[in-house]
Amino acid sequence: DVSATGALFLDHGGVITSNTYSSGHAGTIKVSADRMAIDHGGAISSSTASSGDAGTVEVSADNITIGSQGTGSPTGIFSVATLKMPVG
């Protein structure tokens, strides 16, 4: 759990993340703040690249701003599951 009194800014690649690359599950992410801004490649994410589940992402704020002004990186709030299948 991440709690911020006042404002929380994630930008220029700043991330809060929980990932798994095996059969285990990625953890739940809970973030709360009065105000939140995510920009320029900032992210809150939970992901898996195997058979495990991506975790739940819970975000609570009175005001949330998400932008991606000119960045090539994903910006925002995500829960992603990607399973790589064997080739052959």
mmCIF file of C-alpha atoms in Angstrom:
data_model
loop_
_atom_site.group_PDB
_atom_site.id
_atom_site.type_symbol
_atom_site.label_atom_id
_atom_site.label_comp_id
_atom_site.label_asym_id
_atom_site.label_seq_id
_atom_site.Cartn_x
_atom_site.Cartn_y
_atom_site.Cartn_z
ATOM 1 C CA ASP A 1 0.000 0.000 0.000
ATOM 2 C CA VAL A 2 1.180 3.506 -0.855
ATOM 3 C CA SER A 3 -0.462 6.485 0.850
ATOM 4 C CA ALA A 4 0.457 10.110 0.243
ATOM 5 C CA THR A 5 -0.748 13.107 2.217
ATOM 6 C CA GLY A 6 -1.266 15.870 -0.307
ATOM 7 C CA ALA A 7 -0.089 15.182 -3.849
ATOM 8 C CA LEU A 8 1.557 12.218 -5.570
ATOM 9 C CA PHE A 9 3.389 12.826 -8.868
ATOM 10 C CA LEU A 10 4.647 10.012 -11.124
ATOM 11 C CA ASP A 11 6.401 11.312 -14.209
ATOM 12 C CA HIS A 12 9.443 10.783 -16.465
ATOM 13 C CA GLY A 13 9.435 7.019 -15.875
ATOM 14 C CA GLY A 14 8.435 7.070 -12.199
ATOM 15 C CA VAL A 15 6.462 3.900 -11.466
ATOM 16 C CA ILE A 16 4.743 1.940 -8.733
ATOM 17 C CA THR A 17 4.724 -1.652 -9.919
ATOM 18 C CA SER A 18 4.208 -5.289 -8.984
ATOM 19 C CA ASN A 19 5.322 -7.902 -11.537
ATOM 20 C CA THR A 20 5.737 -11.645 -11.818
ATOM 21 C CA TYR A 21 7.540 -13.642 -14.484
ATOM 22 C CA SER A 22 6.651 -17.132 -13.232
ATOM 23 C CA SER A 23 3.558 -19.071 -12.177
ATOM 24 C CA GLY A 24 3.097 -16.917 -9.054
ATOM 25 C CA HIS A 25 0.643 -14.041 -8.893
ATOM 26 C CA ALA A 26 1.669 -10.397 -9.009
ATOM 27 C CA GLY A 27 0.645 -8.539 -5.870
ATOM 28 C CA THR A 28 -2.206 -6.104 -5.386
ATOM 29 C CA ILE A 29 -1.304 -2.414 -5.584
ATOM 30 C CA LYS A 30 -3.265 0.117 -3.522
ATOM 31 C CA VAL A 31 -2.427 3.802 -3.929
ATOM 32 C CA SER A 32 -4.174 6.728 -2.276
ATOM 33 C CA ALA A 33 -3.507 10.468 -2.277
ATOM 34 C CA ASP A 34 -5.461 13.713 -2.155
ATOM 35 C CA ARG A 35 -4.254 14.597 -5.667
ATOM 36 C CA MET A 36 -2.458 12.444 -8.223
ATOM 37 C CA ALA A 37 -0.736 13.250 -11.516
ATOM 38 C CA ILE A 38 0.708 10.627 -13.876
ATOM 39 C CA ASP A 39 2.560 11.939 -16.933
ATOM 40 C CA HIS A 40 5.513 11.438 -19.322
ATOM 41 C CA GLY A 41 5.870 7.653 -18.903
ATOM 42 C CA GLY A 42 4.758 7.486 -15.266
ATOM 43 C CA ALA A 43 2.670 4.446 -14.359
ATOM 44 C CA ILE A 44 0.963 2.417 -11.690
ATOM 45 C CA SER A 45 0.882 -1.182 -12.890
ATOM 46 C CA SER A 46 0.652 -4.842 -12.014
ATOM 47 C CA SER A 47 1.645 -7.394 -14.625
ATOM 48 C CA THR A 48 2.469 -11.015 -15.356
ATOM 49 C CA ALA A 49 4.424 -12.553 -18.201
ATOM 50 C CA SER A 50 3.548 -16.154 -17.359
ATOM 51 C CA SER A 51 0.657 -18.269 -16.093
ATOM 52 C CA GLY A 52 0.228 -16.263 -12.865
ATOM 53 C CA ASP A 53 -2.431 -13.581 -12.516
ATOM 54 C CA ALA A 54 -1.662 -9.890 -12.776
ATOM 55 C CA GLY A 55 -2.637 -8.191 -9.547
ATOM 56 C CA THR A 56 -5.477 -5.825 -8.850
ATOM 57 C CA VAL A 57 -4.697 -2.107 -9.030
ATOM 58 C CA GLU A 58 -6.740 0.143 -6.726
ATOM 59 C CA VAL A 59 -6.334 3.913 -6.929
ATOM 60 C CA SER A 60 -8.111 6.458 -4.753
ATOM 61 C CA ALA A 61 -7.791 10.245 -5.061
ATOM 62 C CA ASP A 62 -10.013 13.312 -5.041
ATOM 63 C CA ASN A 63 -8.386 14.429 -8.309
ATOM 64 C CA ILE A 64 -6.440 12.310 -10.844
ATOM 65 C CA THR A 65 -4.732 13.716 -13.958
ATOM 66 C CA ILE A 66 -3.228 11.366 -16.572
ATOM 67 C CA GLY A 67 -1.355 12.673 -19.624
ATOM 68 C CA SER A 68 1.291 11.453 -22.052
ATOM 69 C CA GLN A 69 2.646 14.582 -23.656
ATOM 70 C CA GLY A 70 5.120 13.413 -26.280
ATOM 71 C CA THR A 71 6.473 10.301 -24.561
ATOM 72 C CA GLY A 72 6.886 6.933 -26.258
ATOM 73 C CA SER A 73 6.411 5.081 -22.956
ATOM 74 C CA PRO A 74 3.030 3.858 -21.702
ATOM 75 C CA THR A 75 1.526 6.317 -19.251
ATOM 76 C CA GLY A 76 -1.364 5.522 -16.911
ATOM 77 C CA ILE A 77 -2.837 2.843 -14.649
ATOM 78 C CA PHE A 78 -2.592 -0.782 -15.838
ATOM 79 C CA SER A 79 -3.126 -4.421 -14.946
ATOM 80 C CA VAL A 80 -1.664 -6.580 -17.728
ATOM 81 C CA ALA A 81 -1.410 -10.327 -18.348
ATOM 82 C CA THR A 82 0.847 -11.550 -21.166
ATOM 83 C CA LEU A 83 1.532 -15.244 -21.696
ATOM 84 C CA LYS A 84 4.421 -16.117 -23.988
ATOM 85 C CA MET A 85 3.613 -19.261 -25.945
ATOM 86 C CA PRO A 86 6.438 -21.582 -27.022
ATOM 87 C CA VAL A 87 7.324 -21.404 -30.700
ATOM 88 C CA GLY A 88 7.800 -24.559 -32.609
#
